[in-house]
Amino acid sequence: MAWHSRVERIAPFRVMNLLASAQAREAAGHDVIHLEVGEPDFPTPEPVVAAGQAALAAGHTRYTPATGLPALRRAIAGHYAEQFDVGVDPGRIIVTPGASGALLLASQLLAGPGDRVLMADPNYPCNRHFMALAGASIDAVPVGPQSGWQLDAGLVARHWRDDTRLAMLATPSNPTGHMLDAESLSAVVEAVADRNGELLVDEIYQGLSYDLAPLTVASITPDAFVVNSFSKYFGMTGWRLGWLLAPEAAVEPLTRLAQNIFLAASTPAQHAALAAFTPECRGVLEARRAELGRRRDALLAGLARLGLAPSLAPQGAFYLWLDISRYSHDSQAFCERLLEEENVAITPGIDFALEGGAHHVRIAFTTGIARLEEAVDRLESFLARQ
């Protein structure tokens, strides 16, 4: 059979294959340390689970409006007011099936054949793929320590073309865990606006920050499109719930897209998510953020002992982007051998970077400190044989 050519532009997400291999080794009796998938070992907070169970018991299983449960849209707006002191009209918020649903809506609205999209390299691969499926061309701009692993205003100015329509940021980013501070983010907003472009900001890891206070582009401009999620900070990965904050003029076409693409997000998940904003749940989430910070520090200390600590520590999310060029320029083979020989699962950089991915890996500090320290010991044994 012949598939449409646009599908050929979509590379496989190799971490899922590696996860399957790790799970197979685990099933065969091996003690595998999982540092590959962006999902911490914390369960969904109990207040959220209880709210979901109560919603099911009460029969809240019918469709909501395509843009989401009104009470949840108000709660998300309240979150922006409470955490960032920014007023957001709940009518600008569209609740989606995961952040992926928000990315799909934004890509279909903003990008198409003949358009160019700027984003950092490395980046979350689905960001590139959604834009490619919309028919756009991707300008993946290599970034590194000199720009804080981010697409800054200088890079936007340097790489913007006449047919560039959109710049996309991610802060904190996946896979590097780095953030733009308020000044740098404001400069990007200005650079894009000066070129009459659109700005899409992935804030999926917002709230998971360790060195900088969490921030949102919504506090700088109402004209940016903002993607967020209940999966990461709120610990609701399998509930598949996210949102898109859009400029007012974009809400009507986005609503039509939502009606046709997915109709509505999960109703029980939306009712459950209402509990994510309660003080009880906030306390749990902040304790988890502090624990992730301790895990980051323990992993950095272990890698420093091996002479492998990155020059810039990740400021947010729960990832570390590690240069392995001293040992390999084939990150896929490196990760496969590490799993086979030491039962440590990490992610090859080629999933995330078009340039440099072959000599980088991503490590997710999503398990406890004792297991992270054991993983470093196993990594040391592995590297001694390279």
CSV table of C-alpha atoms in Angstrom, one decimal:
chain,number,residue,atom,x,y,z
A,1,MET,CA,0.0,0.0,0.0
A,2,ALA,CA,1.1,3.6,-0.6
A,3,TRP,CA,0.8,6.1,2.2
A,4,HIS,CA,0.7,9.9,1.8
A,5,SER,CA,4.1,11.3,1.5
A,6,ARG,CA,3.6,13.6,4.6
A,7,VAL,CA,3.7,10.5,6.8
A,8,GLU,CA,7.2,9.7,5.6
A,9,ARG,CA,8.4,13.0,7.2
A,10,ILE,CA,7.4,11.6,10.7
A,11,ALA,CA,10.3,9.7,12.3
A,12,PRO,CA,9.6,7.1,14.9
A,13,PHE,CA,9.8,8.0,18.6
A,14,ARG,CA,12.7,5.8,19.5
A,15,VAL,CA,12.3,6.1,23.2
A,16,MET,CA,9.1,4.0,23.0
A,17,ASN,CA,11.0,1.2,21.3
A,18,LEU,CA,13.7,1.4,24.0
A,19,LEU,CA,11.0,1.4,26.7
A,20,ALA,CA,9.6,-1.8,25.2
A,21,SER,CA,13.0,-3.4,25.3
A,22,ALA,CA,13.5,-2.3,28.9
A,23,GLN,CA,10.2,-3.7,29.9
A,24,ALA,CA,11.0,-7.0,28.2
A,25,ARG,CA,14.2,-7.3,30.1
A,26,GLU,CA,12.4,-6.5,33.3
A,27,ALA,CA,9.8,-9.2,32.5
A,28,ALA,CA,12.8,-11.6,32.0
A,29,GLY,CA,13.9,-10.9,35.6
A,30,HIS,CA,16.5,-8.2,35.1
A,31,ASP,CA,16.7,-5.2,37.5
A,32,VAL,CA,16.2,-2.3,35.1
A,33,ILE,CA,16.5,1.3,36.2
A,34,HIS,CA,14.1,3.4,34.1
A,35,LEU,CA,15.5,6.8,33.2
A,36,GLU,CA,14.0,6.9,29.7
A,37,VAL,CA,10.4,8.1,29.8
A,38,GLY,CA,9.2,11.5,30.9
A,39,GLU,CA,6.9,10.2,33.7
A,40,PRO,CA,8.0,10.4,37.3
A,41,ASP,CA,7.3,7.5,39.7
A,42,PHE,CA,4.7,9.5,41.6
A,43,PRO,CA,1.1,8.5,41.4
A,44,THR,CA,-1.7,10.9,40.5
A,45,PRO,CA,-2.3,13.0,43.7
A,46,GLU,CA,-5.1,11.4,45.8
A,47,PRO,CA,-7.4,14.5,45.7
A,48,VAL,CA,-7.4,14.2,41.9
A,49,VAL,CA,-8.1,10.5,42.0
A,50,ALA,CA,-10.9,11.0,44.5
A,51,ALA,CA,-12.5,13.7,42.3
A,52,GLY,CA,-12.4,11.5,39.3
A,53,GLN,CA,-14.0,8.6,41.2
A,54,ALA,CA,-16.7,11.0,42.5
A,55,ALA,CA,-17.3,12.2,39.0
A,56,LEU,CA,-17.8,8.7,37.7
A,57,ALA,CA,-20.1,7.8,40.6
A,58,ALA,CA,-22.2,10.9,39.9
A,59,GLY,CA,-22.6,10.0,36.3
A,60,HIS,CA,-20.4,12.7,34.8
A,61,THR,CA,-19.7,10.8,31.6
A,62,ARG,CA,-21.4,12.7,29.0
A,63,TYR,CA,-19.8,15.1,26.5
A,64,THR,CA,-18.7,18.6,27.6
A,65,PRO,CA,-18.6,21.5,25.3
A,66,ALA,CA,-15.7,21.2,22.7
A,67,THR,CA,-13.8,23.9,24.5
A,68,GLY,CA,-14.0,22.2,27.9
A,69,LEU,CA,-16.0,22.1,31.1
A,70,PRO,CA,-16.8,25.7,32.0
A,71,ALA,CA,-15.8,25.2,35.6
A,72,LEU,CA,-12.4,23.8,34.6
A,73,ARG,CA,-11.8,26.7,32.2
A,74,ARG,CA,-12.5,29.1,35.1
A,75,ALA,CA,-10.2,27.1,37.4
A,76,ILE,CA,-7.4,27.3,34.9
A,77,ALA,CA,-7.9,31.1,34.6
A,78,GLY,CA,-7.8,31.3,38.3
A,79,HIS,CA,-4.5,29.4,38.3
A,80,TYR,CA,-3.0,32.1,36.0
A,81,ALA,CA,-4.3,34.8,38.4
A,82,GLU,CA,-3.1,33.1,41.6
A,83,GLN,CA,0.3,31.9,40.4
A,84,PHE,CA,1.3,34.6,37.9
A,85,ASP,CA,-0.9,37.6,38.7
A,86,VAL,CA,-2.2,37.7,35.2
A,87,GLY,CA,-5.9,38.1,34.2
A,88,VAL,CA,-7.0,35.5,31.6
A,89,ASP,CA,-10.5,35.4,30.2
A,90,PRO,CA,-11.7,31.7,30.7
A,91,GLY,CA,-13.1,32.1,27.2
A,92,ARG,CA,-9.6,32.1,25.8
A,93,ILE,CA,-8.9,28.6,27.3
A,94,ILE,CA,-9.6,25.5,25.3
A,95,VAL,CA,-9.3,22.2,27.2
A,96,THR,CA,-7.8,19.4,25.0
A,97,PRO,CA,-7.0,15.7,25.1
A,98,GLY,CA,-3.5,16.1,26.4
A,99,ALA,CA,-1.1,18.8,25.4
A,100,SER,CA,-0.8,16.9,22.1
A,101,GLY,CA,-4.4,17.9,21.4
A,102,ALA,CA,-3.4,21.6,22.0
A,103,LEU,CA,-0.4,21.2,19.7
A,104,LEU,CA,-2.6,19.7,17.0
A,105,LEU,CA,-5.1,22.6,17.2
A,106,ALA,CA,-2.3,25.2,17.1
A,107,SER,CA,-0.4,23.6,14.2
A,108,GLN,CA,-3.6,23.3,12.1
A,109,LEU,CA,-4.5,26.9,12.8
A,110,LEU,CA,-1.1,28.5,12.4
A,111,ALA,CA,1.0,26.5,9.9
A,112,GLY,CA,0.5,25.2,6.4
A,113,PRO,CA,2.2,24.7,3.0
A,114,GLY,CA,4.5,27.6,2.2
A,115,ASP,CA,5.0,28.5,5.8
A,116,ARG,CA,8.3,28.2,7.8
A,117,VAL,CA,8.4,27.5,11.5
A,118,LEU,CA,11.4,28.3,13.7
A,119,MET,CA,12.2,26.2,16.7
A,120,ALA,CA,15.2,25.1,18.7
A,121,ASP,CA,17.2,22.0,18.0
A,122,PRO,CA,17.1,20.0,20.2
A,123,ASN,CA,13.4,19.9,20.8
A,124,TYR,CA,10.5,17.6,21.6
A,125,PRO,CA,10.2,15.7,18.3
A,126,CYS,CA,6.4,15.9,18.2
A,127,ASN,CA,6.6,19.7,17.9
A,128,ARG,CA,8.4,19.3,14.6
A,129,HIS,CA,6.1,16.5,13.5
A,130,PHE,CA,2.8,18.3,14.1
A,131,MET,CA,4.1,21.3,12.0
A,132,ALA,CA,5.3,18.9,9.3
A,133,LEU,CA,1.9,17.2,9.2
A,134,ALA,CA,0.3,20.6,8.7
A,135,GLY,CA,2.6,21.0,5.6
A,136,ALA,CA,5.0,23.6,7.0
A,137,SER,CA,8.8,23.6,6.6
A,138,ILE,CA,10.8,23.4,9.9
A,139,ASP,CA,13.8,25.6,10.5
A,140,ALA,CA,15.4,23.8,13.5
A,141,VAL,CA,18.0,26.2,14.9
A,142,PRO,CA,20.9,24.5,16.7
A,143,VAL,CA,21.2,25.8,20.2
A,144,GLY,CA,23.7,25.2,23.0
A,145,PRO,CA,25.1,26.6,26.2
A,146,GLN,CA,25.8,30.0,24.6
A,147,SER,CA,22.1,30.7,24.4
A,148,GLY,CA,21.1,28.7,27.4
A,149,TRP,CA,19.9,25.8,25.2
A,150,GLN,CA,17.0,28.1,24.1
A,151,LEU,CA,15.9,29.9,20.9
A,152,ASP,CA,16.6,33.5,22.0
A,153,ALA,CA,15.8,36.8,20.4
A,154,GLY,CA,19.1,37.0,18.6
A,155,LEU,CA,18.6,33.6,17.0
A,156,VAL,CA,15.1,34.5,16.0
A,157,ALA,CA,16.3,37.6,14.2
A,158,ARG,CA,19.1,35.8,12.5
A,159,HIS,CA,17.0,32.9,11.2
A,160,TRP,CA,13.7,34.6,10.4
A,161,ARG,CA,12.9,34.5,6.7
A,162,ASP,CA,10.3,36.3,4.6
A,163,ASP,CA,8.1,33.2,4.6
A,164,THR,CA,8.6,32.4,8.3
A,165,ARG,CA,5.2,32.5,10.0
A,166,LEU,CA,5.7,31.1,13.4
A,167,ALA,CA,8.3,30.7,16.2
A,168,MET,CA,7.9,28.0,18.8
A,169,LEU,CA,9.6,28.0,22.2
A,170,ALA,CA,9.6,25.5,25.0
A,171,THR,CA,10.3,26.7,28.5
A,172,PRO,CA,11.3,24.6,30.5
A,173,SER,CA,12.4,22.5,27.5
A,174,ASN,CA,12.3,18.9,26.8
A,175,PRO,CA,15.0,17.4,26.5
A,176,THR,CA,17.4,20.0,28.1
A,177,GLY,CA,15.4,21.2,31.0
A,178,HIS,CA,16.5,24.8,30.4
A,179,MET,CA,14.3,27.9,30.7
A,180,LEU,CA,14.1,31.4,29.4
A,181,ASP,CA,14.0,34.1,32.1
A,182,ALA,CA,11.5,36.9,31.9
A,183,GLU,CA,13.8,39.3,30.2
A,184,SER,CA,14.9,36.8,27.5
A,185,LEU,CA,11.3,35.7,27.0
A,186,SER,CA,10.2,39.3,26.6
A,187,ALA,CA,12.9,39.9,24.0
A,188,VAL,CA,11.7,36.9,22.0
A,189,VAL,CA,8.1,38.2,22.1
A,190,GLU,CA,9.3,41.6,20.8
A,191,ALA,CA,11.4,40.0,18.1
A,192,VAL,CA,8.5,37.9,16.8
A,193,ALA,CA,6.1,40.8,17.0
A,194,ASP,CA,8.5,43.1,15.1
A,195,ARG,CA,8.3,40.6,12.2
A,196,ASN,CA,4.5,40.3,12.3
A,197,GLY,CA,4.9,36.6,13.2
A,198,GLU,CA,3.0,34.3,15.6
A,199,LEU,CA,4.5,32.9,18.8
A,200,LEU,CA,3.6,29.4,20.2
A,201,VAL,CA,5.1,28.6,23.6
A,202,ASP,CA,5.2,25.1,25.1
A,203,GLU,CA,4.8,25.6,28.9
A,204,ILE,CA,4.1,21.9,29.6
A,205,TYR,CA,6.7,21.7,32.3
A,206,GLN,CA,5.7,25.0,33.9
A,207,GLY,CA,5.8,24.7,37.7
A,208,LEU,CA,8.7,22.3,37.6
A,209,SER,CA,11.5,24.8,38.0
A,210,TYR,CA,14.4,24.8,40.5
A,211,ASP,CA,16.5,27.9,39.9
A,212,LEU,CA,14.1,30.3,38.4
A,213,ALA,CA,10.6,31.2,39.4
A,214,PRO,CA,7.9,29.7,37.1
A,215,LEU,CA,6.7,32.1,34.5
A,216,THR,CA,4.3,32.3,31.6
A,217,VAL,CA,4.4,34.3,28.4
A,218,ALA,CA,0.8,35.2,29.1
A,219,SER,CA,2.1,37.7,31.6
A,220,ILE,CA,4.0,39.4,28.8
A,221,THR,CA,1.5,39.4,25.9
A,222,PRO,CA,-2.0,38.3,25.3
A,223,ASP,CA,-1.1,37.5,21.6
A,224,ALA,CA,0.9,34.3,22.2
A,225,PHE,CA,-0.5,30.8,21.9
A,226,VAL,CA,0.3,28.8,25.0
A,227,VAL,CA,0.3,25.0,25.4
A,228,ASN,CA,0.1,23.5,28.8
A,229,SER,CA,-0.7,20.1,30.3
A,230,PHE,CA,-2.0,18.4,33.4
A,231,SER,CA,0.5,15.6,32.8
A,232,LYS,CA,3.8,16.9,34.2
A,233,TYR,CA,3.5,19.2,37.2
A,234,PHE,CA,0.0,18.0,38.1
A,235,GLY,CA,1.0,14.3,37.7
A,236,MET,CA,-1.9,13.3,35.5
A,237,THR,CA,-0.1,11.6,32.6
A,238,GLY,CA,-2.6,8.8,31.7
A,239,TRP,CA,-5.6,11.1,32.2
A,240,ARG,CA,-4.7,12.8,28.9
A,241,LEU,CA,-5.7,16.4,29.6
A,242,GLY,CA,-4.1,19.7,28.5
A,243,TRP,CA,-5.1,23.1,27.4
A,244,LEU,CA,-4.4,25.8,24.9
A,245,LEU,CA,-4.5,29.5,25.8
A,246,ALA,CA,-5.2,31.5,22.7
A,247,PRO,CA,-5.6,35.1,21.6
A,248,GLU,CA,-9.3,36.1,21.7
A,249,ALA,CA,-9.6,36.3,17.9
A,250,ALA,CA,-8.4,32.7,17.5
A,251,VAL,CA,-10.9,31.1,19.8
A,252,GLU,CA,-13.7,30.8,17.2
A,253,PRO,CA,-11.7,28.9,14.6
A,254,LEU,CA,-10.0,26.8,17.2
A,255,THR,CA,-13.4,25.8,18.5
A,256,ARG,CA,-14.4,24.7,15.1
A,257,LEU,CA,-11.3,22.6,14.8
A,258,ALA,CA,-11.8,21.1,18.2
A,259,GLN,CA,-15.4,20.2,17.4
A,260,ASN,CA,-14.2,18.3,14.3
A,261,ILE,CA,-10.9,16.8,15.4
A,262,PHE,CA,-11.7,15.4,18.9
A,263,LEU,CA,-15.2,16.7,19.9
A,264,ALA,CA,-14.2,17.1,23.5
A,265,ALA,CA,-11.7,16.0,26.1
A,266,SER,CA,-12.5,13.2,28.6
A,267,THR,CA,-15.3,14.3,30.9
A,268,PRO,CA,-14.2,12.3,34.0
A,269,ALA,CA,-10.6,13.6,33.5
A,270,GLN,CA,-11.9,17.2,33.4
A,271,HIS,CA,-13.9,16.8,36.6
A,272,ALA,CA,-10.8,15.2,38.3
A,273,ALA,CA,-8.6,18.0,37.2
A,274,LEU,CA,-10.7,20.5,39.2
A,275,ALA,CA,-9.1,19.1,42.3
A,276,ALA,CA,-5.6,19.8,41.0
A,277,PHE,CA,-5.9,23.5,41.9
A,278,THR,CA,-7.0,22.9,45.5
A,279,PRO,CA,-4.6,23.9,48.4
A,280,GLU,CA,-4.4,20.2,49.5
A,281,CYS,CA,-3.2,19.2,46.1
A,282,ARG,CA,-0.9,22.1,45.7
A,283,GLY,CA,1.0,21.0,48.9
A,284,VAL,CA,1.5,17.6,47.4
A,285,LEU,CA,2.7,18.9,44.1
A,286,GLU,CA,5.2,21.4,45.7
A,287,ALA,CA,6.6,18.6,47.8
A,288,ARG,CA,7.1,16.6,44.6
A,289,ARG,CA,8.8,19.5,42.9
A,290,ALA,CA,11.2,19.8,45.8
A,291,GLU,CA,12.0,16.1,45.6
A,292,LEU,CA,12.7,16.3,41.9
A,293,GLY,CA,15.1,19.2,42.7
A,294,ARG,CA,16.9,16.9,45.1
A,295,ARG,CA,17.0,14.2,42.5
A,296,ARG,CA,18.5,16.6,40.0
A,297,ASP,CA,21.2,17.6,42.4
A,298,ALA,CA,22.1,14.0,43.2
A,299,LEU,CA,22.3,13.0,39.6
A,300,LEU,CA,24.5,16.1,38.8
A,301,ALA,CA,26.8,15.2,41.7
A,302,GLY,CA,27.2,11.6,40.5
A,303,LEU,CA,27.9,12.7,36.9
A,304,ALA,CA,30.4,15.3,38.2
A,305,ARG,CA,32.3,12.4,39.9
A,306,LEU,CA,32.5,10.8,36.4
A,307,GLY,CA,33.6,14.1,34.8
A,308,LEU,CA,30.4,14.1,32.8
A,309,ALA,CA,28.3,16.9,34.4
A,310,PRO,CA,26.9,19.4,31.9
A,311,SER,CA,28.3,22.9,31.9
A,312,LEU,CA,24.8,24.3,32.5
A,313,ALA,CA,22.6,22.5,35.0
A,314,PRO,CA,18.9,22.0,33.9
A,315,GLN,CA,16.7,24.6,35.6
A,316,GLY,CA,13.4,22.8,35.2
A,317,ALA,CA,11.5,19.8,34.0
A,318,PHE,CA,13.1,16.5,35.0
A,319,TYR,CA,15.6,15.9,32.3
A,320,LEU,CA,19.4,16.2,31.8
A,321,TRP,CA,20.9,16.5,28.3
A,322,LEU,CA,24.2,14.8,28.4
A,323,ASP,CA,27.1,15.0,26.0
A,324,ILE,CA,28.6,11.5,25.5
A,325,SER,CA,31.0,12.5,22.6
A,326,ARG,CA,34.0,11.3,24.7
A,327,TYR,CA,32.6,7.8,24.3
A,328,SER,CA,30.3,7.6,21.3
A,329,HIS,CA,28.8,9.3,18.3
A,330,ASP,CA,26.0,6.8,18.0
A,331,SER,CA,23.6,7.5,20.8
A,332,GLN,CA,21.2,4.8,19.7
A,333,ALA,CA,23.8,2.1,20.0
A,334,PHE,CA,25.1,3.6,23.2
A,335,CYS,CA,21.7,3.4,24.8
A,336,GLU,CA,21.1,-0.1,23.5
A,337,ARG,CA,24.4,-1.3,24.9
A,338,LEU,CA,23.9,0.4,28.3
A,339,LEU,CA,20.5,-1.3,28.6
A,340,GLU,CA,21.8,-4.7,27.6
A,341,GLU,CA,25.0,-4.6,29.6
A,342,GLU,CA,24.0,-2.6,32.7
A,343,ASN,CA,20.1,-2.6,32.7
A,344,VAL,CA,20.0,1.2,32.7
A,345,ALA,CA,17.4,2.7,30.3
A,346,ILE,CA,18.1,6.2,28.9
A,347,THR,CA,17.0,7.9,25.7
A,348,PRO,CA,19.1,8.5,22.6
A,349,GLY,CA,19.6,12.1,21.6
A,350,ILE,CA,18.6,11.4,18.0
A,351,ASP,CA,15.0,11.4,19.2
A,352,PHE,CA,15.3,15.1,19.9
A,353,ALA,CA,18.2,16.7,17.9
A,354,LEU,CA,18.8,16.9,14.2
A,355,GLU,CA,22.3,18.2,14.9
A,356,GLY,CA,24.2,16.8,17.8
A,357,GLY,CA,21.7,14.1,18.7
A,358,ALA,CA,24.2,11.4,17.8
A,359,HIS,CA,26.5,12.3,20.7
A,360,HIS,CA,23.9,13.3,23.3
A,361,VAL,CA,21.5,11.3,25.5
A,362,ARG,CA,18.6,12.4,27.7
A,363,ILE,CA,18.4,11.1,31.3
A,364,ALA,CA,15.1,11.5,33.1
A,365,PHE,CA,15.5,11.9,36.9
A,366,THR,CA,12.1,10.3,37.4
A,367,THR,CA,13.1,7.7,40.0
A,368,GLY,CA,14.4,7.9,43.6
A,369,ILE,CA,17.8,9.1,44.6
A,370,ALA,CA,19.1,5.7,45.6
A,371,ARG,CA,18.2,4.3,42.2
A,372,LEU,CA,19.8,7.3,40.5
A,373,GLU,CA,23.0,6.7,42.4
A,374,GLU,CA,22.9,3.1,41.4
A,375,ALA,CA,22.4,4.1,37.8
A,376,VAL,CA,25.5,6.3,38.0
A,377,ASP,CA,27.5,3.4,39.4
A,378,ARG,CA,26.4,1.2,36.6
A,379,LEU,CA,27.1,3.9,34.0
A,380,GLU,CA,30.6,4.2,35.5
A,381,SER,CA,31.2,0.5,35.0
A,382,PHE,CA,29.9,0.7,31.5
A,383,LEU,CA,32.1,3.6,30.5
A,384,ALA,CA,35.1,1.9,31.9
A,385,ARG,CA,34.7,-0.7,29.1
A,386,GLN,CA,34.3,1.8,26.3
